[in-house]
Amino acid sequence: MSAWAPGGAQRRALYLIDSLRAFGTGLLTIVFVVDARSHGMAAADIGVLSGASVVIGLAYTTLLSALSRRGGHGRGGPRTALVLSGCLMAATGVWLATVPSPTGIWLSAVFGFLPPSGGLFVAALVEGVLAHTPERHRSRTFGRSAALSTAAGAAGALTPLAAELAGLGPANLISTLLYTYAGAGLLMLLTSLLVRVDAGPGLDGPALVAGELAGSKPLVKRLALLFVLDSSGSGIAANTLVVYWLHADMGFSTGQLAVLMFAVDMLSAISAPLAVAVSKRAGLLRTAVFSHIPSSILLMAIPLAPGGAAAAALLLARALLVEMDVPTRQAYMSAVVAPEERQAAAAYVSRGKQLGRATGPLVGGFSFAEIGSGVFAVGGAVKIAYDLMLWRSFRTVKMQERVGAPDGMASSRGS
């Protein structure tokens, strides 16, 4: 057990913070695409904007993670970094609502929160703190965090439909939703004030959180490089492009997109606790890899769908599997690195994810102009390559907390 771990109230605050980020992402994934199209922007523009936002978010990850590791008892550290993140999220919504123009949309990337991957530095901060949860509860904690944040993303995706049903006209719909997004950022800021680092027996909390990568660095570097590949595949077939294709080519309305993305996210939320249950028998690595491959195959099949209904069905089937690798992968990384390196490892790996998410949308956006929904097949193939490489590279890695396990994820007893 690590010398310091977030208590129940702290975990709930962290769950809420990441859920607010996910709610905003779900909301903005639809609103941003519809707003950008209304200003004449094409898929390539959306890809460039998403990539630019992630590159800027990569810088925020580095700066905020360094700030998080330097914190003291209730001062600075994760709390200050998360408060600043809430400010950036709120600023995104206010900026987009008050500067409704192509220039305003382009400049909104500087806040690092544009979908589909905006605000990943928030997830990295939350993951770094939750990684100190005792081993026997860690998979469940990450599973609960993933389920809650994904369900919040579903609620965000459904919000545009609720606004339509409330009778908001086209002139007020987008601005109202953007101010709703800003309100979620403000709530994140306020919730972040509840986060503090408390000392535990034998080692004070700030010292534990301040750890840098040392002995685990080669392993974490390998993981980060693999996540560049995985995130590139996710970026190539980003949700913003899926929404754009369904909206532009399949004729889905804003309300239909909201219902579909809500259903997709709710099924994804179910996949997180399902992964925790499966991993107790199959192991963390097998659960992560062999659930992820079928989800990528379903993504690759989308271009073959004969119509919008069939494409939606494939998306829904994929959603039940797509998040099963998230809590298992997070629990694994926490187990294979030393306790004092977990915060730094989460930030390091997040930078790998964001690097992939920065390049992927650029490739996907420009490729969409040439091959349309065929980019989903390309993204799926890249993600399958990642899964196979992850299995080959890590199936024999031993965990810090259960030395002797034949692979870092194969034995999940007690996780």
Tab-separated table of C-alpha atoms in Angstrom:
chain	number	residue	atom	x	y	z
A	1	MET	CA	0.000	0.000	0.000
A	2	SER	CA	1.347	3.437	-0.787
A	3	ALA	CA	2.112	5.719	2.122
A	4	TRP	CA	-0.435	8.235	0.868
A	5	ALA	CA	-3.760	7.719	-0.834
A	6	PRO	CA	-6.717	9.985	-1.604
A	7	GLY	CA	-9.561	9.576	0.872
A	8	GLY	CA	-13.191	9.013	-0.028
A	9	ALA	CA	-14.091	12.717	-0.165
A	10	GLN	CA	-11.017	13.437	-2.273
A	11	ARG	CA	-11.841	10.634	-4.707
A	12	ARG	CA	-15.388	11.946	-5.095
A	13	ALA	CA	-14.070	15.426	-5.835
A	14	LEU	CA	-11.670	13.981	-8.419
A	15	TYR	CA	-14.447	11.904	-9.996
A	16	LEU	CA	-16.553	15.052	-10.329
A	17	ILE	CA	-13.705	17.083	-11.829
A	18	ASP	CA	-13.001	14.528	-14.546
A	19	SER	CA	-16.732	14.041	-15.124
A	20	LEU	CA	-17.148	17.786	-15.701
A	21	ARG	CA	-14.321	17.653	-18.242
A	22	ALA	CA	-16.007	14.706	-19.966
A	23	PHE	CA	-19.425	16.420	-19.877
A	24	GLY	CA	-17.905	19.408	-21.633
A	25	THR	CA	-16.202	17.210	-24.215
A	26	GLY	CA	-19.467	15.395	-24.976
A	27	LEU	CA	-21.304	18.702	-25.314
A	28	LEU	CA	-18.649	20.443	-27.391
A	29	THR	CA	-18.079	17.473	-29.724
A	30	ILE	CA	-21.495	18.170	-31.266
A	31	VAL	CA	-21.767	21.927	-30.706
A	32	PHE	CA	-18.268	22.650	-31.988
A	33	VAL	CA	-18.811	20.693	-35.210
A	34	VAL	CA	-22.205	22.275	-35.896
A	35	ASP	CA	-20.864	25.749	-35.067
A	36	ALA	CA	-17.768	25.284	-37.251
A	37	ARG	CA	-19.847	24.059	-40.193
A	38	SER	CA	-22.167	27.075	-39.822
A	39	HIS	CA	-19.103	29.263	-40.403
A	40	GLY	CA	-18.089	27.364	-43.536
A	41	MET	CA	-15.379	25.183	-42.006
A	42	ALA	CA	-14.640	21.786	-43.544
A	43	ALA	CA	-13.388	18.514	-42.052
A	44	ALA	CA	-9.765	19.513	-42.705
A	45	ASP	CA	-10.252	22.727	-40.708
A	46	ILE	CA	-11.710	20.783	-37.798
A	47	GLY	CA	-8.781	18.365	-37.918
A	48	VAL	CA	-6.227	21.179	-37.840
A	49	LEU	CA	-8.046	22.920	-34.986
A	50	SER	CA	-8.242	19.723	-32.944
A	51	GLY	CA	-4.563	19.012	-33.530
A	52	ALA	CA	-3.553	22.554	-32.575
A	53	SER	CA	-5.627	22.365	-29.402
A	54	VAL	CA	-3.933	19.127	-28.372
A	55	VAL	CA	-0.442	20.528	-29.054
A	56	ILE	CA	-1.222	23.448	-26.764
A	57	GLY	CA	-2.720	21.010	-24.249
A	58	LEU	CA	0.572	19.106	-24.355
A	59	ALA	CA	2.333	22.219	-23.094
A	60	TYR	CA	-0.313	22.611	-20.383
A	61	THR	CA	0.241	18.980	-19.351
A	62	THR	CA	3.939	19.605	-18.826
A	63	LEU	CA	3.452	22.846	-16.901
A	64	LEU	CA	0.479	21.788	-14.774
A	65	SER	CA	1.941	18.385	-13.929
A	66	ALA	CA	5.156	20.042	-12.755
A	67	LEU	CA	3.072	22.411	-10.646
A	68	SER	CA	1.058	19.487	-9.273
A	69	ARG	CA	4.178	17.656	-8.103
A	70	ARG	CA	5.523	20.726	-6.288
A	71	GLY	CA	2.469	21.192	-4.066
A	72	GLY	CA	2.269	21.223	-0.315
A	73	HIS	CA	-0.387	20.350	2.272
A	74	GLY	CA	-3.574	21.724	0.775
A	75	ARG	CA	-1.646	24.502	-0.991
A	76	GLY	CA	-0.624	24.432	-4.614
A	77	GLY	CA	-0.014	21.037	-6.101
A	78	PRO	CA	-2.907	19.159	-7.711
A	79	ARG	CA	-5.440	21.656	-6.416
A	80	THR	CA	-3.834	24.690	-8.051
A	81	ALA	CA	-3.260	22.809	-11.316
A	82	LEU	CA	-6.892	21.707	-11.422
A	83	VAL	CA	-8.173	25.195	-10.579
A	84	LEU	CA	-6.187	26.601	-13.505
A	85	SER	CA	-7.653	23.863	-15.718
A	86	GLY	CA	-11.163	24.929	-14.719
A	87	CYS	CA	-10.280	28.507	-15.689
A	88	LEU	CA	-9.151	27.350	-19.139
A	89	MET	CA	-12.315	25.301	-19.674
A	90	ALA	CA	-14.592	28.172	-18.643
A	91	ALA	CA	-12.638	30.565	-20.864
A	92	THR	CA	-13.151	28.255	-23.856
A	93	GLY	CA	-16.932	28.413	-23.562
A	94	VAL	CA	-17.047	32.157	-22.958
A	95	TRP	CA	-14.692	32.872	-25.851
A	96	LEU	CA	-16.615	30.770	-28.360
A	97	ALA	CA	-19.914	32.306	-27.249
A	98	THR	CA	-18.739	35.918	-27.375
A	99	VAL	CA	-16.583	35.737	-30.523
A	100	PRO	CA	-18.882	33.837	-32.949
A	101	SER	CA	-16.701	33.946	-36.046
A	102	PRO	CA	-14.170	31.762	-37.880
A	103	THR	CA	-11.388	33.823	-36.289
A	104	GLY	CA	-12.870	33.284	-32.849
A	105	ILE	CA	-13.081	29.551	-33.447
A	106	TRP	CA	-9.478	29.370	-34.632
A	107	LEU	CA	-8.218	31.337	-31.626
A	108	SER	CA	-10.177	29.124	-29.206
A	109	ALA	CA	-7.524	26.437	-29.671
A	110	VAL	CA	-5.167	28.371	-27.362
A	111	PHE	CA	-7.129	27.172	-24.316
A	112	GLY	CA	-6.380	23.498	-25.083
A	113	PHE	CA	-9.952	22.289	-24.589
A	114	LEU	CA	-11.319	21.708	-28.087
A	115	PRO	CA	-12.745	18.221	-28.785
A	116	PRO	CA	-12.250	15.374	-29.290
A	117	SER	CA	-9.222	15.342	-26.983
A	118	GLY	CA	-9.364	18.715	-25.289
A	119	GLY	CA	-8.527	18.904	-21.610
A	120	LEU	CA	-6.600	15.634	-21.477
A	121	PHE	CA	-4.237	17.331	-19.055
A	122	VAL	CA	-7.124	17.305	-16.547
A	123	ALA	CA	-7.471	13.535	-16.930
A	124	ALA	CA	-3.706	13.157	-16.434
A	125	LEU	CA	-3.806	15.190	-13.216
A	126	VAL	CA	-6.734	13.172	-11.862
A	127	GLU	CA	-5.145	9.870	-12.844
A	128	GLY	CA	-1.877	10.832	-11.172
A	129	VAL	CA	-3.610	11.398	-7.826
A	130	LEU	CA	-5.916	8.370	-8.048
A	131	ALA	CA	-2.900	6.175	-8.840
A	132	HIS	CA	-2.020	6.303	-5.129
A	133	THR	CA	-5.159	4.329	-4.264
A	134	PRO	CA	-4.162	1.059	-2.530
A	135	GLU	CA	-3.622	-1.806	-4.982
A	136	ARG	CA	-6.584	-3.877	-3.848
A	137	HIS	CA	-8.984	-1.032	-4.705
A	138	ARG	CA	-7.171	0.530	-7.661
A	139	SER	CA	-8.828	-1.238	-10.603
A	140	ARG	CA	-12.239	-0.582	-9.070
A	141	THR	CA	-11.353	3.070	-8.501
A	142	PHE	CA	-10.207	3.567	-12.074
A	143	GLY	CA	-13.217	1.627	-13.345
A	144	ARG	CA	-15.569	3.834	-11.363
A	145	SER	CA	-13.783	6.975	-12.570
A	146	ALA	CA	-14.003	5.860	-16.198
A	147	ALA	CA	-17.663	4.900	-15.889
A	148	LEU	CA	-18.649	8.179	-14.260
A	149	SER	CA	-16.732	10.352	-16.694
A	150	THR	CA	-18.081	8.453	-19.694
A	151	ALA	CA	-21.647	8.733	-18.396
A	152	ALA	CA	-21.040	12.455	-17.913
A	153	GLY	CA	-19.872	12.630	-21.516
A	154	ALA	CA	-23.143	10.998	-22.509
A	155	ALA	CA	-25.076	13.641	-20.600
A	156	GLY	CA	-23.073	16.309	-22.379
A	157	ALA	CA	-23.872	14.786	-25.757
A	158	LEU	CA	-27.589	14.761	-24.917
A	159	THR	CA	-27.657	18.386	-23.766
A	160	PRO	CA	-28.121	19.859	-27.292
A	161	LEU	CA	-31.299	17.791	-27.698
A	162	ALA	CA	-32.607	18.995	-24.348
A	163	ALA	CA	-31.967	22.567	-25.447
A	164	GLU	CA	-33.831	21.959	-28.703
A	165	LEU	CA	-36.794	20.444	-26.865
A	166	ALA	CA	-36.830	23.468	-24.564
A	167	GLY	CA	-37.702	25.535	-27.602
A	168	LEU	CA	-34.447	27.376	-28.145
A	169	GLY	CA	-34.217	28.685	-31.690
A	170	PRO	CA	-31.114	28.347	-33.879
A	171	ALA	CA	-29.987	31.859	-32.998
A	172	ASN	CA	-29.825	31.140	-29.261
A	173	LEU	CA	-29.113	27.406	-29.224
A	174	ILE	CA	-25.356	27.469	-29.810
A	175	SER	CA	-24.614	30.394	-27.503
A	176	THR	CA	-26.710	28.885	-24.689
A	177	LEU	CA	-24.875	25.581	-24.984
A	178	LEU	CA	-21.499	27.301	-25.020
A	179	TYR	CA	-22.342	29.192	-21.826
A	180	THR	CA	-23.445	25.865	-20.337
A	181	TYR	CA	-20.012	24.534	-21.199
A	182	ALA	CA	-18.411	27.546	-19.523
A	183	GLY	CA	-20.553	26.896	-16.441
A	184	ALA	CA	-19.205	23.347	-16.250
A	185	GLY	CA	-15.687	24.792	-16.329
A	186	LEU	CA	-16.559	27.140	-13.476
A	187	LEU	CA	-17.935	24.224	-11.448
A	188	MET	CA	-14.690	22.334	-12.118
A	189	LEU	CA	-12.777	25.309	-10.749
A	190	LEU	CA	-14.891	25.400	-7.576
A	191	THR	CA	-14.696	21.629	-7.044
A	192	SER	CA	-10.904	21.764	-7.452
A	193	LEU	CA	-10.722	23.937	-4.349
A	194	LEU	CA	-11.754	20.846	-2.350
A	195	VAL	CA	-8.729	18.819	-3.500
A	196	ARG	CA	-5.805	18.697	-1.092
A	197	VAL	CA	-2.755	16.498	-0.534
A	198	ASP	CA	-2.756	14.986	2.953
A	199	ALA	CA	0.219	13.311	4.564
A	200	GLY	CA	0.210	9.625	5.331
A	201	PRO	CA	2.250	7.584	7.811
A	202	GLY	CA	5.928	7.199	7.029
A	203	LEU	CA	6.111	9.672	4.141
A	204	ASP	CA	4.518	13.040	3.729
A	205	GLY	CA	2.086	13.520	0.865
A	206	PRO	CA	3.953	16.321	-0.907
A	207	ALA	CA	7.173	14.309	-0.952
A	208	LEU	CA	5.362	11.357	-2.438
A	209	VAL	CA	3.636	13.456	-5.073
A	210	ALA	CA	6.891	15.218	-5.928
A	211	GLY	CA	8.526	12.043	-7.261
A	212	GLU	CA	10.100	12.075	-10.723
A	213	LEU	CA	10.650	9.157	-13.045
A	214	ALA	CA	13.727	7.129	-12.089
A	215	GLY	CA	13.872	3.339	-12.246
A	216	SER	CA	10.554	3.109	-14.109
A	217	LYS	CA	11.542	5.556	-16.831
A	218	PRO	CA	12.467	2.994	-19.560
A	219	LEU	CA	9.169	1.151	-19.058
A	220	VAL	CA	7.097	4.330	-18.987
A	221	LYS	CA	8.850	5.577	-22.138
A	222	ARG	CA	7.845	2.377	-23.922
A	223	LEU	CA	4.260	2.819	-22.803
A	224	ALA	CA	4.245	6.458	-23.878
A	225	LEU	CA	5.546	5.580	-27.345
A	226	LEU	CA	2.863	2.928	-27.747
A	227	PHE	CA	0.204	5.392	-26.647
A	228	VAL	CA	1.371	7.773	-29.373
A	229	LEU	CA	0.360	5.053	-31.841
A	230	ASP	CA	-2.956	4.302	-30.145
A	231	SER	CA	-3.884	7.952	-29.840
A	232	SER	CA	-2.920	8.597	-33.450
A	233	GLY	CA	-5.452	5.972	-34.477
A	234	SER	CA	-8.057	7.569	-32.211
A	235	GLY	CA	-7.278	10.977	-33.678
A	236	ILE	CA	-7.470	9.788	-37.282
A	237	ALA	CA	-10.956	8.427	-36.583
A	238	ALA	CA	-11.893	11.119	-34.059
A	239	ASN	CA	-15.450	11.481	-32.792
A	240	THR	CA	-15.595	14.948	-34.316
A	241	LEU	CA	-15.043	13.391	-37.752
A	242	VAL	CA	-17.629	10.683	-37.046
A	243	VAL	CA	-20.123	13.387	-36.064
A	244	TYR	CA	-19.149	15.478	-39.101
A	245	TRP	CA	-19.685	12.486	-41.421
A	246	LEU	CA	-23.028	11.584	-39.875
A	247	HIS	CA	-24.130	15.231	-40.049
A	248	ALA	CA	-22.838	16.084	-43.531
A	249	ASP	CA	-23.096	12.777	-45.410
A	250	MET	CA	-25.789	10.828	-43.582
A	251	GLY	CA	-28.068	13.771	-42.830
A	252	PHE	CA	-28.269	13.315	-39.049
A	253	SER	CA	-29.809	16.335	-37.314
A	254	THR	CA	-28.381	17.906	-34.158
A	255	GLY	CA	-31.030	16.125	-32.077
A	256	GLN	CA	-30.352	12.760	-33.728
A	257	LEU	CA	-26.622	13.188	-33.151
A	258	ALA	CA	-27.271	14.031	-29.514
A	259	VAL	CA	-29.332	10.867	-28.974
A	260	LEU	CA	-26.817	8.672	-30.789
A	261	MET	CA	-23.777	10.046	-28.962
A	262	PHE	CA	-25.624	9.773	-25.651
A	263	ALA	CA	-26.280	6.091	-26.331
A	264	VAL	CA	-22.682	5.551	-27.440
A	265	ASP	CA	-21.321	7.122	-24.266
A	266	MET	CA	-23.721	5.254	-21.975
A	267	LEU	CA	-22.656	1.932	-23.461
A	268	SER	CA	-19.030	3.030	-23.089
A	269	ALA	CA	-19.715	3.771	-19.422
A	270	ILE	CA	-20.943	0.196	-18.983
A	271	SER	CA	-17.758	-1.151	-20.569
A	272	ALA	CA	-15.531	0.251	-17.788
A	273	PRO	CA	-16.951	-1.744	-14.827
A	274	LEU	CA	-17.375	-4.703	-17.179
A	275	ALA	CA	-13.622	-4.572	-17.780
A	276	VAL	CA	-12.913	-4.664	-14.039
A	277	ALA	CA	-15.059	-7.776	-13.643
A	278	VAL	CA	-13.537	-9.535	-16.667
A	279	SER	CA	-9.972	-8.671	-15.633
A	280	LYS	CA	-10.361	-10.580	-12.358
A	281	ARG	CA	-10.426	-13.768	-14.403
A	282	ALA	CA	-8.732	-12.930	-17.689
A	283	GLY	CA	-6.076	-10.548	-16.352
A	284	LEU	CA	-5.580	-6.863	-16.999
A	285	LEU	CA	-3.445	-7.158	-20.122
A	286	ARG	CA	-5.670	-9.708	-21.844
A	287	THR	CA	-8.765	-7.688	-21.016
A	288	ALA	CA	-7.209	-4.472	-22.337
A	289	VAL	CA	-5.854	-5.923	-25.573
A	290	PHE	CA	-8.469	-8.487	-26.576
A	291	SER	CA	-11.431	-6.186	-25.993
A	292	HIS	CA	-9.773	-3.327	-27.839
A	293	ILE	CA	-9.104	-5.281	-31.045
A	294	PRO	CA	-12.783	-6.150	-31.704
A	295	SER	CA	-13.770	-2.537	-31.034
A	296	SER	CA	-11.282	-1.416	-33.683
A	297	ILE	CA	-12.638	-3.963	-36.164
A	298	LEU	CA	-16.117	-2.527	-35.649
A	299	LEU	CA	-14.712	0.958	-36.293
A	300	MET	CA	-13.138	-0.259	-39.532
A	301	ALA	CA	-16.502	-1.663	-40.638
A	302	ILE	CA	-18.289	1.705	-40.466
A	303	PRO	CA	-17.417	2.705	-44.069
A	304	LEU	CA	-19.090	-0.520	-45.224
A	305	ALA	CA	-22.409	0.395	-43.596
A	306	PRO	CA	-25.210	0.647	-46.206
A	307	GLY	CA	-26.859	3.574	-44.440
A	308	GLY	CA	-27.034	5.789	-41.380
A	309	ALA	CA	-28.917	3.236	-39.268
A	310	ALA	CA	-26.326	0.534	-39.913
A	311	ALA	CA	-23.480	2.948	-39.180
A	312	ALA	CA	-25.152	3.908	-35.909
A	313	ALA	CA	-25.541	0.220	-35.001
A	314	LEU	CA	-21.825	-0.384	-35.550
A	315	LEU	CA	-20.968	2.614	-33.386
A	316	LEU	CA	-23.205	1.321	-30.607
A	317	ALA	CA	-21.704	-2.172	-30.766
A	318	ARG	CA	-18.211	-0.702	-30.606
A	319	ALA	CA	-19.141	1.459	-27.636
A	320	LEU	CA	-19.704	-1.587	-25.430
A	321	LEU	CA	-16.046	-2.585	-25.861
A	322	VAL	CA	-14.137	0.604	-26.496
A	323	GLU	CA	-13.509	1.683	-22.865
A	324	MET	CA	-12.574	-1.724	-21.479
A	325	ASP	CA	-8.878	-0.995	-21.912
A	326	VAL	CA	-8.965	2.273	-19.944
A	327	PRO	CA	-9.248	1.210	-16.266
A	328	THR	CA	-7.195	-1.943	-16.844
A	329	ARG	CA	-4.397	0.005	-18.506
A	330	GLN	CA	-4.428	2.659	-15.783
A	331	ALA	CA	-4.312	0.030	-13.026
A	332	TYR	CA	-1.442	-1.701	-14.771
A	333	MET	CA	0.708	1.395	-15.050
A	334	SER	CA	0.141	2.182	-11.372
A	335	ALA	CA	1.277	-1.335	-10.444
A	336	VAL	CA	4.460	-1.460	-12.521
A	337	VAL	CA	5.947	1.858	-11.372
A	338	ALA	CA	7.161	2.754	-7.894
A	339	PRO	CA	4.611	4.662	-5.745
A	340	GLU	CA	6.689	7.841	-5.736
A	341	GLU	CA	6.795	7.835	-9.558
A	342	ARG	CA	3.079	7.446	-10.275
A	343	GLN	CA	2.206	11.117	-10.657
A	344	ALA	CA	5.134	11.718	-13.009
A	345	ALA	CA	4.345	8.521	-14.954
A	346	ALA	CA	0.724	9.575	-15.520
A	347	ALA	CA	1.872	12.934	-16.885
A	348	TYR	CA	4.576	11.360	-19.058
A	349	VAL	CA	2.195	8.840	-20.606
A	350	SER	CA	-0.439	11.531	-21.088
A	351	ARG	CA	2.043	13.505	-23.165
A	352	GLY	CA	2.433	10.459	-25.387
A	353	LYS	CA	-1.338	10.236	-25.794
A	354	GLN	CA	-1.604	13.908	-26.610
A	355	LEU	CA	1.222	13.772	-29.143
A	356	GLY	CA	-0.727	11.093	-30.995
A	357	ARG	CA	-3.977	13.031	-30.644
A	358	ALA	CA	-2.236	16.095	-32.103
A	359	THR	CA	-1.066	14.354	-35.273
A	360	GLY	CA	-4.041	12.038	-35.754
A	361	PRO	CA	-6.701	14.708	-36.426
A	362	LEU	CA	-4.428	16.399	-38.954
A	363	VAL	CA	-4.094	13.146	-40.904
A	364	GLY	CA	-7.758	12.302	-40.434
A	365	GLY	CA	-9.063	15.732	-41.391
A	366	PHE	CA	-7.119	15.969	-44.645
A	367	SER	CA	-7.630	12.282	-45.482
A	368	PHE	CA	-11.379	12.681	-44.993
A	369	ALA	CA	-11.419	15.080	-47.948
A	370	GLU	CA	-9.952	12.306	-50.118
A	371	ILE	CA	-11.439	9.047	-48.855
A	372	GLY	CA	-14.357	10.132	-46.667
A	373	SER	CA	-15.349	7.598	-44.027
A	374	GLY	CA	-12.501	5.363	-45.161
A	375	VAL	CA	-10.410	7.180	-42.561
A	376	PHE	CA	-12.199	5.109	-39.908
A	377	ALA	CA	-10.676	1.960	-41.388
A	378	VAL	CA	-7.237	3.564	-41.309
A	379	GLY	CA	-7.670	4.621	-37.684
A	380	GLY	CA	-8.859	1.152	-36.687
A	381	ALA	CA	-5.878	-0.525	-38.346
A	382	VAL	CA	-3.455	1.750	-36.481
A	383	LYS	CA	-5.144	0.928	-33.172
A	384	ILE	CA	-4.950	-2.819	-33.808
A	385	ALA	CA	-1.229	-2.458	-34.507
A	386	TYR	CA	-0.896	-0.753	-31.126
A	387	ASP	CA	-2.741	-3.576	-29.333
A	388	LEU	CA	-0.518	-6.257	-30.827
A	389	MET	CA	2.634	-4.326	-29.979
A	390	LEU	CA	1.420	-3.700	-26.424
A	391	TRP	CA	0.784	-7.416	-25.900
A	392	ARG	CA	4.153	-8.418	-27.316
A	393	SER	CA	6.058	-5.769	-25.356
A	394	PHE	CA	4.425	-6.095	-21.928
A	395	ARG	CA	3.080	-9.604	-21.486
A	396	THR	CA	6.175	-10.595	-19.448
A	397	VAL	CA	6.542	-7.405	-17.413
A	398	LYS	CA	6.365	-7.966	-13.654
A	399	MET	CA	4.450	-5.665	-11.352
A	400	GLN	CA	6.012	-3.804	-8.427
A	401	GLU	CA	3.254	-4.858	-6.055
A	402	ARG	CA	3.003	-8.509	-7.031
A	403	VAL	CA	6.538	-9.465	-7.983
A	404	GLY	CA	6.609	-12.806	-9.722
A	405	ALA	CA	3.430	-12.422	-11.752
A	406	PRO	CA	4.190	-13.802	-15.228
A	407	ASP	CA	2.995	-10.630	-16.927
A	408	GLY	CA	2.222	-7.175	-15.644
A	409	MET	CA	-1.505	-7.610	-16.143
A	410	ALA	CA	-2.146	-11.330	-16.256
A	411	SER	CA	-2.690	-11.814	-12.531
A	412	SER	CA	-5.354	-9.445	-11.286
A	413	ARG	CA	-6.344	-11.183	-8.073
A	414	GLY	CA	-7.399	-8.509	-5.648
A	415	SER	CA	-7.457	-5.728	-8.218
